[in-house]
Each structure stands twice: as C-alpha cells, then as structure tokens.
Amino acid sequence: MTRAGRAVGIVVAAAALSACDDGAPPQRGFGSRQLAQLRDPTFSFIGSRGDVVLYSVGTSTKSYLSVDVLTGETGAHDAMYSDVPYPGYGTSLDPAARYRCTYEADHDGGSNFLIDDAQTGQRTIVAKGGIATRCPTDADPTLKIWRTEPDGRWTLWSGRYDSLQEQPIDLAVAWLIQAFTADNTAINVVGGRHDAPDALGIYSIDLTTLAVAELVPPSASGAAWADGAAPAGGTDSTSLFHDNAYWGGVVPIGDHFLYWRQMADGGVTLFAGPFATGGARELALYQRATDAPPPVAMAAAEGQPALSPLPLAWRWSAGGSNQIAVWDDLHRRIIACASPFTAETAGVASADRTKLAFFVEPRPFQDASGVFAPSGPLLLVDAASPGGGPAACNLQAQSGVNAAGMSPDGSSLFWLVPGTAPHASLWLAAPDGSAPRMVGDDRIEGPPNAPHFVGPSKLEIDIFADLVWIDTHDDPIVTHTIVERVRGGAIDRGRWLIIGYDASEQDGNADLGVVNRDDGTDRRLISPDVVTFFSPDVRPEYSTTIYPPLNRATDDPIHVIYLVRGRNPSPQDGLWVATINASDIP
C-alpha cells in the first residue's frame, strides 16, 4: 500500500505519560466520574445486563462483581450472576410520560407486560402479554395486546389498559409472523379455523374490523417444484409446519413468504409463495430428511440492519454431496453450490442482493487452542448469473480466509488471509471475484477488529496497531491514518469512534477519546491511562454477554465505562464512567 503522510505501523515514540509532575490528577472529559477504586491486575470485564456492568477479579479464585453505571451501586454475585436480571423491553421512550411500559420474563419462560403509572404509583400487569401495539397515554389509555393462552394459542385483547377484553377472531392463532404494522392496522399470523385448528395456514388480520384474509391455505396439492430444486416426495399437504430453527417456520419476503409444510406422505418441505403471477401460486423448494438444514447467518453490505430482505441460504446434503443453497427470490430459483466448508458458515450480501460471499463464521470467543477467528474457503455466488446453478458459483479461495465484506456502493469485495503471524494479506476484487489484487501484507488485525467498510468504498483497517482507512477505488491504494497505537477495539458511532490510542510502549495504557474518523485530527479526550473500556449501551457484533437497555432511544446518552491504572498507585485508579451525549458527536 502507498502510505499518506508518515509510515503506518511504525511506532516512533511512546505515548506521553499522563501523570503530572506536580502530582495533580489528570483531567477527564465527558462528565467522567469514578465508580470504584481498584488496581487489581486480574480485572476483567465480563459484560453487562442493562445498566449493570459485570466484571471479575482474581485468577484461581475469582470474585464476580458488578456496578450500576447510573447509580454507582455495587454488588457481589455467583459466577452466573443469577441474581442480576436481564433488561426488560420498554415501549415508551419518553421519560416524562405518565405511563411506562416494559416486558418481564415470568417463571414459565413467557413474559408479562407491565404498565407503571407515574402519577398514582400503581402497576398493572397483563399476564402472558406477548406483544403490545404501544404504551397507553393520557390522551388514549387504550391498547391492543396479544397474549398466550395455556394451550399455546395467541389471543387478541383490547380496551382500556386496566380492563382489557378478548376480541373475537375467526381463527385459532398458533403464532405471530410479524409484529404489528407501523400504523397498527394489521398483522400476519399462522393459524387454523376453529373447526380445524391444527390445519395451519397464513392469514392477515385487520385489527380494526377483525376480518381474516387467507394468504396461504392449509392445503396444497400438486405444487410445482422450483427451478434448481431436487424434487423428493409428494407435494400434497394439509398444514404448515412449525420450526423454530426457521423463525417459527415462516420467513416474510416482500409480499410473500418462505414456509415449511407438513406433507401428506410424512415429509416436511420448504415452500415459497403465494405468487400472484408467473404460473404456480406455490413452489416447492426442498424436502428435508429429518431436522431442518442449518440456515447460514447473512449480513448486509451496508453494515446496518437490512432495509430489504436478505437472501435465505442454508447448508444441505443432496445427491451425496454437501451444498450451499441460496433461494434467489427475484428469479424464483434455487442456486446450489458444492460446499467447501467443514465449519459453521457466514455470508454477506451486496447492497443489491445479487452477489453473495460465504466464509467461515468468526467465533464470538476463543476456542481451546486460543483461536478466535478460524479461517477457511471463500465461496462467491452470483444471483445475477442467467444460468444459475454451478455457473453462478465461484470458489474464490480454497482456504485461509477469516474475514470478508462487500462495499456498500457495490463496487468491491475484500477478504483477509492470515499468514505467518502476525501478518495477514488483504485482497480486493469486484463483487463477483474478478480482477483480484493483493493490496497489502502487514500486521492486519482479523476478527473482531477485522477490516470493515465505513463508507461507500471506505475500508477501515487496524494495521500494526494503527487505525487507517483506504478507498477501494484507488489504484495504487493510499493509506490514510486515523489514530495510531490503538488498543482495545473501538465503539463505532457513525463518523465518530470511541477508541483507545497513543498507547504507551511501557505499560500498554492508552488515551481514551472520541475521534472523528473523517480526518483523525478532531480528538476529544475522555481519559489517559486507560487499560480497557466498553459501553453497556452498544452491543458489539461478536458479543454474547452485553445486553443494552432495550428501551433506549437512538439519541440517548452513551455510557462508556473504563479502567484507569496509572504508572504509580493512586486513588484515581479504578472504574470510571463517561457520558457521551448525542450533541457531543453530531
């Protein structure tokens, strides 16, 4: 790579020590306040549940502790933190609202809907309240809510929140496919008519009139097989099939669905439909032998929640060989590729959903050998290929890939190949894999700090402990420095990063600050001498232990908790929390 400015990855000076010569404590920003004094070198963050941060100290005998970032309350716990509740889900985000609504788990594995009245101090509990339209207000104290009954069916209740009445629906509802529509006027469900409740189909319920419209009937006869499918078994069915591995068995795609059917011959087959045009109203895709084939976790190139449906992909065995199968919804066909994978697989789709990249799924933890990000093949699928089938499959790399991604502007694909530690090679190509070129071989971090796109063609890279970006359109590639000597990953907030930088060669401690990634020069210090940090309000991609408060609004403050450990022992050592408001990082 051609480098702009000073050479990236070359440490020319240790970070300045933060301790002042006169012994005065350093200034800390963003309203930082100390939560606990400690200097234990065995300290380790474990995660968070809502606003409660979990951590441990000790080696052979550990102590499991917590601190609430809002109140400062501390606690000691067992290793499972069994007395620390998981955050509830709230439907009201206005702290000044009279009514505050949350969900809480009950002892049967279900949930209750709680309505707290700030004026009277009273709490109303809707037992088994699964999904509510909204929280009551002073102007309108009514609501609609779905409840689960002892037989597992769902019932709709409405009225004033403290005197709800069950609504008569000409359907025994087995499960809900989608939450309420944006205007709370309709919902799609799986259910059966009261005279045949086990004959399940897909229905739409008008929440104003309670009229029921059939979308997919329980019965199917003589359905056609989709292009690219491997026909097996009969096509007669009298009911849909419930399967939690596939989001209850029904996946919405635009104005139609993918769904499993229980077949008359005892098999279970995946279908797509209903289609208003193009011949067959329903298409059979795949009959499974026993359990559902494992779906492949898919992500969007944009790096944000998908605004259009992601392709459904799964791993199956057909004709004695393992395959990756993709449902190409646009062309109503299956694209099946010989699978080169022996481990769990992840996928990323281009912005237009026509190009797919599959690679070995990074683990959210280290395995017994200390491996965090295993490597494997890179398989590309081109759903725009006219012929489909094997012609759409391209084994871009037979092994060695541990990260890959698509640019949001649809122009490029990157992948990372770890080499002799600590080096890795960064490759770029067109989204279909053509014109591949290696653009750098250096100390490039893999997951969870692997390269990732942060703009239409802007790829951010942690290289030799420096954070840089490149534009994948450039040839030759030019490297632009954001911050140097980084430590501990980063919290991404659009064009802003919360990150540790200028780490000391002597003790590894870093300055923690908020950095504008556009140029790297706009830096706002949170604290020097930081060992480690994270936010309980932001759940990283690979985290299985951080549960942010689910009733946060997008412009709520972000709390960043960090550990300070100066060169010399001091009362300043310990856990601190900074509060970063939306106005601080516009």
Tab-separated table of N, CA and C in Angstrom, residues 381-515:
chain	number	residue	atom	x	y	z
A	381	VAL	N	-21.274	-16.377	-4.792
A	381	VAL	CA	-22.461	-16.774	-5.554
A	381	VAL	C	-23.008	-15.544	-6.261
A	382	ASP	N	-23.202	-15.650	-7.556
A	382	ASP	CA	-23.710	-14.549	-8.368
A	382	ASP	C	-25.159	-14.853	-8.746
A	383	ALA	N	-26.090	-14.250	-8.005
A	383	ALA	CA	-27.506	-14.496	-8.264
A	383	ALA	C	-27.975	-13.821	-9.542
A	384	ALA	N	-27.140	-12.969	-10.127
A	384	ALA	CA	-27.495	-12.342	-11.403
A	384	ALA	C	-27.092	-13.199	-12.595
A	385	SER	N	-26.410	-14.308	-12.344
A	385	SER	CA	-25.986	-15.183	-13.433
A	385	SER	C	-27.210	-15.748	-14.153
A	386	PRO	N	-27.321	-15.568	-15.465
A	386	PRO	CA	-28.526	-16.029	-16.169
A	386	PRO	C	-28.778	-17.522	-16.022
A	387	GLY	N	-27.719	-18.316	-16.001
A	387	GLY	CA	-27.917	-19.752	-15.963
A	387	GLY	C	-28.180	-20.316	-14.589
A	388	GLY	N	-27.756	-19.596	-13.544
A	388	GLY	CA	-27.901	-20.135	-12.199
A	388	GLY	C	-27.066	-21.393	-12.043
A	389	GLY	N	-27.395	-22.214	-11.066
A	389	GLY	CA	-26.707	-23.474	-10.860
A	389	GLY	C	-25.215	-23.288	-10.668
A	390	PRO	N	-24.415	-24.295	-11.042
A	390	PRO	CA	-22.957	-24.214	-10.843
A	390	PRO	C	-22.310	-23.023	-11.514
A	391	ALA	N	-22.907	-22.520	-12.607
A	391	ALA	CA	-22.324	-21.371	-13.298
A	391	ALA	C	-22.301	-20.133	-12.421
A	392	ALA	N	-23.156	-20.092	-11.402
A	392	ALA	CA	-23.211	-18.934	-10.514
A	392	ALA	C	-22.272	-19.062	-9.331
A	393	CYS	N	-21.543	-20.188	-9.232
A	393	CYS	CA	-20.700	-20.472	-8.070
A	393	CYS	C	-19.225	-20.264	-8.421
A	394	ASN	N	-18.508	-19.609	-7.533
A	394	ASN	CA	-17.089	-19.348	-7.768
A	394	ASN	C	-16.338	-19.538	-6.463
A	395	LEU	N	-15.480	-20.563	-6.404
A	395	LEU	CA	-14.636	-20.784	-5.230
A	395	LEU	C	-13.453	-19.829	-5.346
A	396	GLN	N	-13.563	-18.674	-4.709
A	396	GLN	CA	-12.554	-17.632	-4.838
A	396	GLN	C	-11.259	-18.006	-4.127
A	397	ALA	N	-11.374	-18.654	-2.990
A	397	ALA	CA	-10.186	-19.093	-2.243
A	397	ALA	C	-10.508	-20.435	-1.602
A	398	GLN	N	-9.607	-21.383	-1.735
A	398	GLN	CA	-9.859	-22.724	-1.213
A	398	GLN	C	-9.684	-22.804	0.290
A	399	SER	N	-8.939	-21.868	0.882
A	399	SER	CA	-8.714	-21.905	2.328
A	399	SER	C	-8.106	-20.583	2.752
A	400	GLY	N	-7.992	-20.413	4.084
A	400	GLY	CA	-7.216	-19.315	4.636
A	400	GLY	C	-7.923	-18.001	4.841
A	401	VAL	N	-9.210	-17.886	4.516
A	401	VAL	CA	-9.916	-16.610	4.656
A	401	VAL	C	-10.585	-16.549	6.022
A	402	ASN	N	-10.377	-15.439	6.763
A	402	ASN	CA	-11.035	-15.320	8.070
A	402	ASN	C	-11.932	-14.099	8.174
A	403	ALA	N	-12.049	-13.307	7.110
A	403	ALA	CA	-12.976	-12.181	7.100
A	403	ALA	C	-13.222	-11.783	5.662
A	404	ALA	N	-14.425	-11.284	5.378
A	404	ALA	CA	-14.769	-10.819	4.040
A	404	ALA	C	-15.898	-9.825	4.162
A	405	GLY	N	-16.038	-8.971	3.144
A	405	GLY	CA	-17.112	-7.987	3.161
A	405	GLY	C	-17.317	-7.361	1.805
A	406	MET	N	-18.516	-6.814	1.615
A	406	MET	CA	-18.892	-6.142	0.371
A	406	MET	C	-18.990	-4.638	0.622
A	407	SER	N	-18.552	-3.832	-0.347
A	407	SER	CA	-18.657	-2.387	-0.195
A	407	SER	C	-20.111	-1.951	-0.377
A	408	PRO	N	-20.560	-0.967	0.394
A	408	PRO	CA	-21.937	-0.501	0.251
A	408	PRO	C	-22.270	0.061	-1.129
A	409	ASP	N	-21.266	0.562	-1.870
A	409	ASP	CA	-21.573	1.091	-3.204
A	409	ASP	C	-21.600	0.002	-4.269
A	410	GLY	N	-21.394	-1.260	-3.867
A	410	GLY	CA	-21.495	-2.369	-4.798
A	410	GLY	C	-20.320	-2.538	-5.728
A	411	SER	N	-19.200	-1.863	-5.437
A	411	SER	CA	-18.086	-1.889	-6.376
A	411	SER	C	-17.011	-2.909	-6.035
A	412	SER	N	-16.942	-3.363	-4.787
A	412	SER	CA	-15.789	-4.187	-4.429
A	412	SER	C	-16.100	-5.182	-3.319
A	413	LEU	N	-15.230	-6.176	-3.276
A	413	LEU	CA	-15.229	-7.227	-2.265
A	413	LEU	C	-13.835	-7.239	-1.649
A	414	PHE	N	-13.757	-7.403	-0.325
A	414	PHE	CA	-12.444	-7.607	0.291
A	414	PHE	C	-12.446	-8.937	1.013
A	415	TRP	N	-11.277	-9.511	1.182
A	415	TRP	CA	-11.124	-10.658	2.082
A	415	TRP	C	-9.731	-10.625	2.692
A	416	LEU	N	-9.599	-11.236	3.834
A	416	LEU	CA	-8.365	-11.213	4.605
A	416	LEU	C	-7.851	-12.635	4.765
A	417	VAL	N	-6.553	-12.824	4.481
A	417	VAL	CA	-5.921	-14.142	4.574
A	417	VAL	C	-4.772	-14.058	5.580
A	418	PRO	N	-4.938	-14.638	6.773
A	418	PRO	CA	-3.835	-14.608	7.732
A	418	PRO	C	-2.665	-15.441	7.227
A	419	GLY	N	-1.450	-14.903	7.413
A	419	GLY	CA	-0.243	-15.609	7.006
A	419	GLY	C	0.585	-15.977	8.213
A	420	THR	N	1.898	-15.864	8.076
A	420	THR	CA	2.781	-16.122	9.207
A	420	THR	C	2.566	-15.047	10.254
A	421	ALA	N	2.148	-15.446	11.454
A	421	ALA	CA	1.790	-14.489	12.493
A	421	ALA	C	2.932	-13.512	12.716
A	422	PRO	N	2.601	-12.217	12.869
A	422	PRO	CA	1.253	-11.648	12.967
A	422	PRO	C	0.759	-11.048	11.651
A	423	HIS	N	1.310	-11.470	10.521
A	423	HIS	CA	0.967	-10.851	9.246
A	423	HIS	C	-0.312	-11.455	8.648
A	424	ALA	N	-0.973	-10.636	7.812
A	424	ALA	CA	-2.128	-11.086	7.041
A	424	ALA	C	-2.139	-10.321	5.729
A	425	SER	N	-2.742	-10.931	4.719
A	425	SER	CA	-2.821	-10.322	3.391
A	425	SER	C	-4.234	-9.823	3.140
A	426	LEU	N	-4.347	-8.602	2.651
A	426	LEU	CA	-5.633	-8.009	2.314
A	426	LEU	C	-5.809	-8.024	0.801
A	427	TRP	N	-6.937	-8.582	0.353
A	427	TRP	CA	-7.228	-8.714	-1.065
A	427	TRP	C	-8.477	-7.908	-1.413
A	428	LEU	N	-8.489	-7.377	-2.639
A	428	LEU	CA	-9.658	-6.698	-3.189
A	428	LEU	C	-9.997	-7.310	-4.541
A	429	ALA	N	-11.291	-7.270	-4.867
A	429	ALA	CA	-11.758	-7.732	-6.175
A	429	ALA	C	-13.112	-7.100	-6.440
A	430	ALA	N	-13.622	-7.295	-7.653
A	430	ALA	CA	-15.006	-6.934	-7.940
A	430	ALA	C	-15.923	-7.872	-7.148
A	431	PRO	N	-17.177	-7.496	-6.923
A	431	PRO	CA	-18.067	-8.341	-6.115
A	431	PRO	C	-18.231	-9.764	-6.630
A	432	ASP	N	-18.004	-9.984	-7.935
A	432	ASP	CA	-18.096	-11.351	-8.459
A	432	ASP	C	-16.752	-12.086	-8.386
A	433	GLY	N	-15.744	-11.438	-7.788
A	433	GLY	CA	-14.435	-12.072	-7.621
A	433	GLY	C	-13.460	-11.789	-8.737
A	434	SER	N	-13.884	-11.086	-9.775
A	434	SER	CA	-12.989	-10.820	-10.896
A	434	SER	C	-11.974	-9.723	-10.538
A	435	ALA	N	-10.884	-9.693	-11.272
A	435	ALA	CA	-9.796	-8.721	-11.092
A	435	ALA	C	-9.280	-8.695	-9.659
A	436	PRO	N	-8.931	-9.863	-9.097
A	436	PRO	CA	-8.424	-9.855	-7.722
A	436	PRO	C	-7.032	-9.236	-7.647
A	437	ARG	N	-6.740	-8.557	-6.550
A	437	ARG	CA	-5.409	-7.989	-6.340
A	437	ARG	C	-5.121	-7.935	-4.845
A	438	MET	N	-3.899	-8.326	-4.496
A	438	MET	CA	-3.465	-8.194	-3.113
A	438	MET	C	-2.958	-6.770	-2.923
A	439	VAL	N	-3.544	-6.056	-1.955
A	439	VAL	CA	-3.198	-4.647	-1.792
A	439	VAL	C	-2.301	-4.412	-0.589
A	440	GLY	N	-2.044	-5.443	0.200
A	440	GLY	CA	-1.160	-5.244	1.341
A	440	GLY	C	-0.928	-6.521	2.103
A	441	ASP	N	0.274	-6.661	2.627
A	441	ASP	CA	0.623	-7.771	3.506
A	441	ASP	C	1.341	-7.152	4.708
A	442	ASP	N	0.652	-7.167	5.853
A	442	ASP	CA	1.190	-6.450	7.009
A	442	ASP	C	0.542	-7.026	8.261
A	443	ARG	N	0.773	-6.374	9.384
A	443	ARG	CA	0.178	-6.819	10.645
A	443	ARG	C	-1.256	-6.312	10.719
A	444	ILE	N	-2.128	-6.947	9.959
A	444	ILE	CA	-3.521	-6.526	9.852
A	444	ILE	C	-4.366	-7.374	10.801
A	445	GLU	N	-5.161	-6.701	11.631
A	445	GLU	CA	-5.995	-7.398	12.606
A	445	GLU	C	-7.141	-8.139	11.914
A	446	GLY	N	-7.433	-9.342	12.425
A	446	GLY	CA	-8.615	-10.071	11.996
A	446	GLY	C	-9.757	-9.853	12.981
A	447	PRO	N	-10.840	-10.664	12.891
A	447	PRO	CA	-11.965	-10.510	13.816
A	447	PRO	C	-11.512	-10.604	15.265
A	448	PRO	N	-12.126	-9.839	16.212
A	448	PRO	CA	-13.299	-8.975	15.973
A	448	PRO	C	-12.954	-7.588	15.462
A	449	ASN	N	-11.672	-7.297	15.231
A	449	ASN	CA	-11.253	-5.974	14.751
A	449	ASN	C	-10.813	-6.041	13.291
A	450	ALA	N	-11.474	-6.884	12.520
A	450	ALA	CA	-11.111	-7.069	11.117
A	450	ALA	C	-11.465	-5.834	10.298
A	451	PRO	N	-10.880	-5.688	9.111
A	451	PRO	CA	-11.287	-4.589	8.225
A	451	PRO	C	-12.799	-4.603	7.993
A	452	HIS	N	-13.371	-3.418	7.860
A	452	HIS	CA	-14.803	-3.331	7.573
A	452	HIS	C	-15.083	-1.994	6.905
A	453	PHE	N	-16.124	-1.970	6.083
A	453	PHE	CA	-16.475	-0.762	5.360
A	453	PHE	C	-17.196	0.220	6.281
A	454	VAL	N	-16.806	1.499	6.181
A	454	VAL	CA	-17.433	2.557	6.974
A	454	VAL	C	-17.959	3.665	6.067
A	455	GLY	N	-17.975	3.432	4.784
A	455	GLY	CA	-18.495	4.368	3.798
A	455	GLY	C	-18.703	3.632	2.505
A	456	PRO	N	-19.193	4.305	1.468
A	456	PRO	CA	-19.495	3.622	0.203
A	456	PRO	C	-18.355	2.756	-0.314
A	457	SER	N	-17.101	3.264	-0.223
A	457	SER	CA	-15.942	2.476	-0.658
A	457	SER	C	-14.777	2.655	0.312
A	458	LYS	N	-15.090	3.072	1.544
A	458	LYS	CA	-14.074	3.404	2.544
A	458	LYS	C	-13.900	2.219	3.492
A	459	LEU	N	-12.732	1.587	3.418
A	459	LEU	CA	-12.444	0.396	4.207
A	459	LEU	C	-11.528	0.776	5.361
A	460	GLU	N	-11.988	0.506	6.591
A	460	GLU	CA	-11.208	0.823	7.786
A	460	GLU	C	-10.419	-0.408	8.214
A	461	ILE	N	-9.135	-0.204	8.582
A	461	ILE	CA	-8.226	-1.313	8.845
A	461	ILE	C	-7.409	-1.011	10.091
A	462	ASP	N	-7.269	-2.012	10.944
A	462	ASP	CA	-6.351	-1.935	12.079
A	462	ASP	C	-5.056	-2.613	11.629
A	463	ILE	N	-4.020	-1.817	11.368
A	463	ILE	CA	-2.793	-2.339	10.794
A	463	ILE	C	-1.612	-1.929	11.660
A	464	PHE	N	-0.910	-2.924	12.185
A	464	PHE	CA	0.256	-2.683	13.025
A	464	PHE	C	-0.107	-1.760	14.183
A	465	ALA	N	-1.320	-1.987	14.760
A	465	ALA	CA	-1.832	-1.235	15.904
A	465	ALA	C	-2.160	0.210	15.565
A	466	ASP	N	-2.224	0.557	14.272
A	466	ASP	CA	-2.686	1.874	13.853
A	466	ASP	C	-4.007	1.700	13.109
A	467	LEU	N	-4.924	2.642	13.314
A	467	LEU	CA	-6.209	2.585	12.625
A	467	LEU	C	-6.144	3.489	11.410
A	468	VAL	N	-6.406	2.912	10.224
A	468	VAL	CA	-6.288	3.644	8.971
A	468	VAL	C	-7.516	3.366	8.119
A	469	TRP	N	-7.633	4.105	7.020
A	469	TRP	CA	-8.667	3.785	6.045
A	469	TRP	C	-8.097	3.904	4.634
A	470	ILE	N	-8.710	3.151	3.733
A	470	ILE	CA	-8.356	3.234	2.320
A	470	ILE	C	-9.638	3.367	1.515
A	471	ASP	N	-9.514	3.941	0.343
A	471	ASP	CA	-10.619	3.966	-0.616
A	471	ASP	C	-10.356	2.845	-1.608
A	472	THR	N	-11.259	1.895	-1.695
A	472	THR	CA	-11.022	0.722	-2.543
A	472	THR	C	-11.037	1.056	-4.032
A	473	HIS	N	-11.435	2.279	-4.394
A	473	HIS	CA	-11.356	2.700	-5.793
A	473	HIS	C	-9.937	3.095	-6.187
A	474	ASP	N	-9.110	3.445	-5.202
A	474	ASP	CA	-7.761	3.929	-5.515
A	474	ASP	C	-6.888	2.796	-6.069
A	475	ASP	N	-6.065	3.131	-7.034
A	475	ASP	CA	-5.079	2.191	-7.564
A	475	ASP	C	-3.885	3.001	-8.074
A	476	PRO	N	-2.775	3.046	-7.347
A	476	PRO	CA	-2.499	2.230	-6.164
A	476	PRO	C	-3.254	2.728	-4.926
A	477	ILE	N	-3.379	1.821	-3.963
A	477	ILE	CA	-4.061	2.125	-2.721
A	477	ILE	C	-3.242	3.104	-1.892
A	478	VAL	N	-3.918	4.101	-1.321
A	478	VAL	CA	-3.292	5.069	-0.428
A	478	VAL	C	-3.885	4.892	0.962
A	479	THR	N	-3.015	4.824	1.963
A	479	THR	CA	-3.442	4.611	3.341
A	479	THR	C	-3.513	5.937	4.081
A	480	HIS	N	-4.656	6.176	4.740
A	480	HIS	CA	-4.879	7.414	5.485
A	480	HIS	C	-4.989	7.077	6.969
A	481	THR	N	-4.156	7.717	7.776
A	481	THR	CA	-4.136	7.427	9.199
A	481	THR	C	-5.280	8.136	9.923
A	482	ILE	N	-5.954	7.399	10.824
A	482	ILE	CA	-6.962	7.995	11.704
A	482	ILE	C	-6.339	8.253	13.081
A	483	VAL	N	-5.911	7.191	13.755
A	483	VAL	CA	-5.181	7.311	15.012
A	483	VAL	C	-4.129	6.209	15.043
A	484	GLU	N	-3.117	6.406	15.900
A	484	GLU	CA	-2.002	5.470	15.963
A	484	GLU	C	-1.947	4.775	17.323
A	485	ARG	N	-1.282	3.634	17.306
A	485	ARG	CA	-1.049	2.846	18.515
A	485	ARG	C	-2.361	2.627	19.268
A	486	VAL	N	-3.323	2.006	18.583
A	486	VAL	CA	-4.650	1.805	19.159
A	486	VAL	C	-4.640	0.597	20.091
A	487	ARG	N	-5.640	0.568	20.967
A	487	ARG	CA	-5.760	-0.528	21.913
A	487	ARG	C	-7.233	-0.765	22.224
A	488	GLY	N	-7.651	-2.044	22.182
A	488	GLY	CA	-8.957	-2.420	22.708
A	488	GLY	C	-10.130	-2.260	21.778
A	489	GLY	N	-9.907	-2.247	20.450
A	489	GLY	CA	-11.035	-2.131	19.547
A	489	GLY	C	-11.609	-0.724	19.563
A	490	ALA	N	-12.844	-0.577	19.097
A	490	ALA	CA	-13.468	0.745	19.016
A	490	ALA	C	-14.975	0.594	19.112
A	491	ILE	N	-15.621	1.651	19.555
A	491	ILE	CA	-17.079	1.750	19.545
A	491	ILE	C	-17.438	2.701	18.413
A	492	ASP	N	-18.166	2.202	17.448
A	492	ASP	CA	-18.454	2.926	16.216
A	492	ASP	C	-19.736	3.736	16.371
A	493	ARG	N	-19.647	5.055	16.164
A	493	ARG	CA	-20.820	5.934	16.223
A	493	ARG	C	-20.856	6.812	14.974
A	494	GLY	N	-21.071	6.191	13.816
A	494	GLY	CA	-21.104	6.942	12.572
A	494	GLY	C	-19.721	7.443	12.204
A	495	ARG	N	-19.562	8.750	12.051
A	495	ARG	CA	-18.248	9.283	11.706
A	495	ARG	C	-17.364	9.447	12.925
A	496	TRP	N	-17.861	9.067	14.097
A	496	TRP	CA	-17.099	9.172	15.331
A	496	TRP	C	-16.727	7.792	15.845
A	497	LEU	N	-15.556	7.717	16.454
A	497	LEU	CA	-15.087	6.495	17.094
A	497	LEU	C	-14.769	6.787	18.545
A	498	ILE	N	-15.163	5.887	19.423
A	498	ILE	CA	-14.696	5.912	20.809
A	498	ILE	C	-13.610	4.855	20.873
A	499	ILE	N	-12.377	5.278	21.121
A	499	ILE	CA	-11.251	4.383	20.891
A	499	ILE	C	-10.084	4.747	21.804
A	500	GLY	N	-9.267	3.752	22.135
A	500	GLY	CA	-8.018	3.975	22.844
A	500	GLY	C	-6.888	4.143	21.838
A	501	TYR	N	-6.062	5.157	22.017
A	501	TYR	CA	-4.999	5.440	21.059
A	501	TYR	C	-3.777	5.980	21.791
A	502	ASP	N	-2.676	6.133	21.040
A	502	ASP	CA	-1.395	6.573	21.604
A	502	ASP	C	-1.009	5.730	22.811
A	503	ALA	N	-1.120	4.410	22.665
A	503	ALA	CA	-0.790	3.500	23.765
A	503	ALA	C	0.691	3.565	24.095
A	504	SER	N	1.008	3.493	25.376
A	504	SER	CA	2.385	3.550	25.840
A	504	SER	C	3.087	2.222	25.589
A	505	GLU	N	4.343	2.296	25.124
A	505	GLU	CA	5.141	1.080	24.962
A	505	GLU	C	5.524	0.489	26.310
A	506	GLN	N	5.508	1.307	27.367
A	506	GLN	CA	5.957	0.843	28.666
A	506	GLN	C	4.918	0.006	29.386
A	507	ASP	N	3.662	0.453	29.404
A	507	ASP	CA	2.644	-0.298	30.141
A	507	ASP	C	1.417	-0.635	29.294
A	508	GLY	N	1.374	-0.194	28.055
A	508	GLY	CA	0.256	-0.515	27.178
A	508	GLY	C	-0.970	0.346	27.393
A	509	ASN	N	-0.974	1.186	28.440
A	509	ASN	CA	-2.125	2.043	28.673
A	509	ASN	C	-2.267	3.062	27.549
A	510	ALA	N	-3.510	3.463	27.291
A	510	ALA	CA	-3.782	4.349	26.163
A	510	ALA	C	-4.607	5.542	26.603
A	511	ASP	N	-4.603	6.566	25.754
A	511	ASP	CA	-5.574	7.646	25.890
A	511	ASP	C	-6.899	7.150	25.321
A	512	LEU	N	-7.977	7.346	26.066
A	512	LEU	CA	-9.305	7.003	25.579
A	512	LEU	C	-9.987	8.293	25.158
A	513	GLY	N	-10.499	8.305	23.942
A	513	GLY	CA	-11.130	9.521	23.468
A	513	GLY	C	-12.143	9.281	22.383
A	514	VAL	N	-12.761	10.370	21.966
A	514	VAL	CA	-13.709	10.372	20.856
A	514	VAL	C	-13.007	11.013	19.673
A	515	VAL	N	-12.938	10.282	18.553
A	515	VAL	CA	-12.150	10.706	17.399
A	515	VAL	C	-13.050	10.769	16.172
